[in-house]
CSV table of C-alpha atoms in Angstrom, one decimal:
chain,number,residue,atom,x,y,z
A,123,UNK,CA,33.8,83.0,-21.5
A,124,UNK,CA,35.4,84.7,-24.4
A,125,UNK,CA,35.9,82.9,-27.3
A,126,UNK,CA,39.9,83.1,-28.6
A,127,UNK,CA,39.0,82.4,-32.5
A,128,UNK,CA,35.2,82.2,-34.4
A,129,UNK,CA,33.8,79.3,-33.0
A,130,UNK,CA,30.7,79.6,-35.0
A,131,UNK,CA,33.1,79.9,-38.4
A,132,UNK,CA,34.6,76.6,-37.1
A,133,UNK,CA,31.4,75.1,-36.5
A,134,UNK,CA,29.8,75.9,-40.1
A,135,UNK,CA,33.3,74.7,-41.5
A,136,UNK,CA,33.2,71.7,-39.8
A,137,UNK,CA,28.9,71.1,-40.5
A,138,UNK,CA,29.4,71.4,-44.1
A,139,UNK,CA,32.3,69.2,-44.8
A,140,UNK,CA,31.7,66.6,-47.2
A,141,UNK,CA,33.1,64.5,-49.4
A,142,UNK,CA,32.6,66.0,-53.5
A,143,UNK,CA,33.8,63.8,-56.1
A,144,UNK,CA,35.7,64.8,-59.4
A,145,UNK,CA,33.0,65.2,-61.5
A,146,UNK,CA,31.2,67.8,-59.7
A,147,UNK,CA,34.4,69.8,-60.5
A,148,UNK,CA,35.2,72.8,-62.9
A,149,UNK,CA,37.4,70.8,-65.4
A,150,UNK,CA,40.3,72.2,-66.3
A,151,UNK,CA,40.3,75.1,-63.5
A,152,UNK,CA,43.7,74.7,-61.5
A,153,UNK,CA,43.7,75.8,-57.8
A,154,UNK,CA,46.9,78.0,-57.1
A,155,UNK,CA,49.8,75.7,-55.8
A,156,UNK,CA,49.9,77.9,-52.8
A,157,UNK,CA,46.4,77.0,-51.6
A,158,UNK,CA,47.9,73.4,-51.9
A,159,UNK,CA,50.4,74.5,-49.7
A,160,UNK,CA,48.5,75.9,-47.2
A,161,UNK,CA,46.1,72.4,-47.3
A,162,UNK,CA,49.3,70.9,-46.8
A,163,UNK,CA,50.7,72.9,-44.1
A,164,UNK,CA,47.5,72.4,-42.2
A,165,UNK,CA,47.3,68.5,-42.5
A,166,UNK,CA,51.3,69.2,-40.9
A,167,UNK,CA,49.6,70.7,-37.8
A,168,UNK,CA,47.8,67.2,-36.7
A,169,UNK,CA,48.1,65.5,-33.2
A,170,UNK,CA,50.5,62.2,-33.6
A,171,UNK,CA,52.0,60.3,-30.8
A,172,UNK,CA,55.7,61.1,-29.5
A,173,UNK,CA,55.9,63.4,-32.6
A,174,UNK,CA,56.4,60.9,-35.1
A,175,UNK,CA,54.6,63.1,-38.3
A,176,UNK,CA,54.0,59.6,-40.0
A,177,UNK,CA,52.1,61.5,-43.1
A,178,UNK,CA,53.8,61.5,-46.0
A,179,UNK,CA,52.5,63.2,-50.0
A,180,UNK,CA,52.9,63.5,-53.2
A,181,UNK,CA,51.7,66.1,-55.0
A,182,UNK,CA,49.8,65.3,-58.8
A,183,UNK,CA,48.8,68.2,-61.0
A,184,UNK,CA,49.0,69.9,-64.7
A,185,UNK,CA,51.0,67.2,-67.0
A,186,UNK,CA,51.0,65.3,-63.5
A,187,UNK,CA,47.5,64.1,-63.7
A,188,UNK,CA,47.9,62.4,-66.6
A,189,UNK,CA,51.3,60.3,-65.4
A,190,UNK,CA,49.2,59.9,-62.3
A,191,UNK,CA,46.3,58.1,-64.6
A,192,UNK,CA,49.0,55.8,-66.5
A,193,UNK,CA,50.5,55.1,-63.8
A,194,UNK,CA,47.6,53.8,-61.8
A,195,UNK,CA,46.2,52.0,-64.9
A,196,UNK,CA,49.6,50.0,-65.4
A,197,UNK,CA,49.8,48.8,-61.9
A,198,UNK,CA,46.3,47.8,-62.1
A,199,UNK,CA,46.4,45.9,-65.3
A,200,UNK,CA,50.1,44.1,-64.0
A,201,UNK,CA,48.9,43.0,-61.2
A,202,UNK,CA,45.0,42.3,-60.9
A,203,UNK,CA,45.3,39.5,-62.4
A,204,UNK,CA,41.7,37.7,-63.0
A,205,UNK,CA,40.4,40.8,-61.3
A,206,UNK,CA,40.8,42.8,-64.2
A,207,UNK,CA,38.2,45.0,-65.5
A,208,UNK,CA,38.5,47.0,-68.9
A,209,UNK,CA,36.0,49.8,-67.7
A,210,UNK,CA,37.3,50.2,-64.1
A,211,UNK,CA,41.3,50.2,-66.3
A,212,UNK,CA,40.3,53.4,-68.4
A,213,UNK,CA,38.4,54.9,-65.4
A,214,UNK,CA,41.9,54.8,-63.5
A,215,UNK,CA,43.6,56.9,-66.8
A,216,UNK,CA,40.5,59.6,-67.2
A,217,UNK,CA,39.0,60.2,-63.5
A,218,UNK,CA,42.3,62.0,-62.3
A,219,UNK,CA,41.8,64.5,-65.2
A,220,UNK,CA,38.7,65.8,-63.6
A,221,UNK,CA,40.9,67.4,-60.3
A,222,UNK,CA,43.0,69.9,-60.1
A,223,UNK,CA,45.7,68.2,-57.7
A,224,UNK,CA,45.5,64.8,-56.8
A,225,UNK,CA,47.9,64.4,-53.2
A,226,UNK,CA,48.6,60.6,-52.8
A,227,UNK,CA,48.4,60.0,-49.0
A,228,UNK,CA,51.2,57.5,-47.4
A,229,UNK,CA,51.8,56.5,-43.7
A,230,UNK,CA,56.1,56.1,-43.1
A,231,UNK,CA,56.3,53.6,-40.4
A,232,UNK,CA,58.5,54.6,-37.3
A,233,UNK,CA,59.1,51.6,-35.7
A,234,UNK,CA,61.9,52.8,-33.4
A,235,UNK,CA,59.3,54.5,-31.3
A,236,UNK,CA,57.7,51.0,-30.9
A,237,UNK,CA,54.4,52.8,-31.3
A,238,UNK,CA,51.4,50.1,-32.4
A,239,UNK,CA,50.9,50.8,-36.6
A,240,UNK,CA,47.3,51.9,-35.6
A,241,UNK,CA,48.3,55.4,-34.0
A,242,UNK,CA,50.4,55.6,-36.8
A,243,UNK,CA,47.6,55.1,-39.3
A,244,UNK,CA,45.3,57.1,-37.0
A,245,UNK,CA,47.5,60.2,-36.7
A,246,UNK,CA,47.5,60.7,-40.8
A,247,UNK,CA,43.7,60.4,-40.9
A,248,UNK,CA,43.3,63.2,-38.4
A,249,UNK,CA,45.8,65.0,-41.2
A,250,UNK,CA,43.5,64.0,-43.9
A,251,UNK,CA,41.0,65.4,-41.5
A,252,UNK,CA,42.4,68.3,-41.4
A,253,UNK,CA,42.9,68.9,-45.2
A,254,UNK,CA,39.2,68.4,-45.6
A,255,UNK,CA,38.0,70.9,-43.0
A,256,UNK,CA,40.7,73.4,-44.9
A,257,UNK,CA,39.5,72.8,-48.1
A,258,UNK,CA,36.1,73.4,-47.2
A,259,UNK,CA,37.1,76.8,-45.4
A,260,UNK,CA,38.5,77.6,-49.2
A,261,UNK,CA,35.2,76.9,-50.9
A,262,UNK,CA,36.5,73.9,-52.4
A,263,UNK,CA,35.8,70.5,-52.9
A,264,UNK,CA,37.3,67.1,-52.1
A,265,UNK,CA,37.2,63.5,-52.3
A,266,UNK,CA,39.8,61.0,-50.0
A,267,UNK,CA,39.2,57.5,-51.9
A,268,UNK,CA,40.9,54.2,-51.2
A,269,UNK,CA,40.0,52.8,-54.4
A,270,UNK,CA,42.2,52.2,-57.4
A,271,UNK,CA,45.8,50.9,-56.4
A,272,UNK,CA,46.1,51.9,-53.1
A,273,UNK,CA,45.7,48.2,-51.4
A,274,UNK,CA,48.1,47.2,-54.4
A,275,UNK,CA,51.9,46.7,-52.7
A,276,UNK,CA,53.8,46.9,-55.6
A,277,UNK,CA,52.3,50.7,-55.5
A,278,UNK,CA,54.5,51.9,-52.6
A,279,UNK,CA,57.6,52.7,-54.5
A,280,UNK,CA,55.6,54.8,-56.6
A,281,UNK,CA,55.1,57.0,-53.6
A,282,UNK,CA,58.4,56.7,-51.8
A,283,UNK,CA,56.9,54.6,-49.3
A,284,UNK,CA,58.4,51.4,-48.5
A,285,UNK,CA,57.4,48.0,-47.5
A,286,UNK,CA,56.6,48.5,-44.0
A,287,UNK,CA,54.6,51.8,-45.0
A,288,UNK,CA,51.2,52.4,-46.2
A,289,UNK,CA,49.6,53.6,-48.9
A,290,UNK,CA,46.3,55.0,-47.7
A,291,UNK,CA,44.6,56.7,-51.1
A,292,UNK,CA,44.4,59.5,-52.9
A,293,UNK,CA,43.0,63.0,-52.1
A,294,UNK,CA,41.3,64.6,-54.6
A,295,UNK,CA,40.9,68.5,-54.8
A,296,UNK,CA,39.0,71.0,-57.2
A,297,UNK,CA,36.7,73.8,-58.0
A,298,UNK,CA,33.1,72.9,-57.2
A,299,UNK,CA,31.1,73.4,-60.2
A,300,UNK,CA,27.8,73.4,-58.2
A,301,UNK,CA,27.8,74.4,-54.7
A,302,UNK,CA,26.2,72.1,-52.5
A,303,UNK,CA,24.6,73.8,-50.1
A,304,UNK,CA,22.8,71.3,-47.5
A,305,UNK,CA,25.6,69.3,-45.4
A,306,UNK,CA,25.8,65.9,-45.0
A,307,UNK,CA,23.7,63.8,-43.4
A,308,UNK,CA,23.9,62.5,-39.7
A,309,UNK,CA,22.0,60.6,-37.3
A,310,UNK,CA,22.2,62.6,-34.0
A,311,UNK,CA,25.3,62.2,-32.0
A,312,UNK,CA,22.9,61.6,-28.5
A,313,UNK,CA,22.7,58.1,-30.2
A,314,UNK,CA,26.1,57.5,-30.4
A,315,UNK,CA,27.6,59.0,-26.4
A,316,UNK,CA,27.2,57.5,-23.4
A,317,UNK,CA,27.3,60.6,-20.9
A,318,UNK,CA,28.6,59.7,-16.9
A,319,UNK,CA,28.4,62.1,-14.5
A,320,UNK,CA,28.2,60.5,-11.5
A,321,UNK,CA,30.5,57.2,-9.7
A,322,UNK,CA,28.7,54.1,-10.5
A,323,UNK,CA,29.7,50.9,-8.9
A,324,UNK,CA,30.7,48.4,-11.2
């Protein structure tokens, strides 16, 4: 069979994709916006139920970072309440400085298609999905974390998402400083299939 596109290409892509956190990054080396675009462009292209493109971002960099930090670090501190932490407050301000773009990642609920909230959730991770394996064919690196505000509701607005939307976290992008070279680790995926090839009889 003749292969259409470089399967072995997309294999490699796919075998080194990892997650690489902010400060493995080249600080203060900016990715240009149309690689950004083209990340984004790609996460457009992912399967989603009776068409529904339920993704939804917003785009931090430059002088964006740091309204991104603030911003984080005020929604945190109004409404943590006894949760509050002083360290993990200053981390929200100084670890988006470490990226070049940050791209908040939100889910807009279409609830006119009466789809179940799940295939709406699951349609933007396979977008997230494919930012990753796209940011990885770029050489780049990149982190999707749930952390910080993104369980917070007051949040949303923030992100033009309202209150039957989700806010799913933040996507981290930047120059690796240090290449890593071995990919991820794995336990075999024999362990995890169950293979039928023949009728059984229940």
């Amino acid at each position: 069979m003749k292969e259409k596109y470089n399967v072995e290409e997309l294999n490699k892509i796919m075998l080194h994709r990892r997650s690489i956190y902010p400060y493995q990054y080249e600080k203060g080396k900016q990715i240009p916006d149309e690689v950004i675009w083209q990340i984004l462009e790609n996460a457009n292209r992912a399967p989603n139920h009776k068409q529904t493109e339920p993704w939804r971002f917003t785009v931090f960099t430059g002088e964006g970072l740091l309204y991104f930090g603030e911003l984080q670090a005020a929604i945190y501190k109004q409404y943590s309440g006894d949760l509050f932490n002083e360290d993990r407050h200053k981390k929200l301000i100084d670890y988006p400085l470490m990226s070049s773009h940050i791209i908040a990642i939100g889910m807009k609920r279409n609830e006119t298609n009466k789809l179940p909230e799940i295939e709406e959730i699951e349609a933007v991770a396979c977008a997230v999905q494919n930012m990753f394996l796209t940011v990885t064919a770029y050489g780049l690196g990149s982190y999707w974390t749930t952390a910080g505000i993104t369980y917070f509701k007051e949040a949303k607005p923030h992100f033009h998402l309202d209150e039957k939307d989700k806010l799913l976290g933040f996507f981290y992008i930047g120059y690796v400083a240090k290449p890593l070279i071995s990919p991820s680790k794995r336990k075999p995926v024999q362990e995890k299939v169950n293979w039928v090839n023949r009728h059984n009889t229940f």
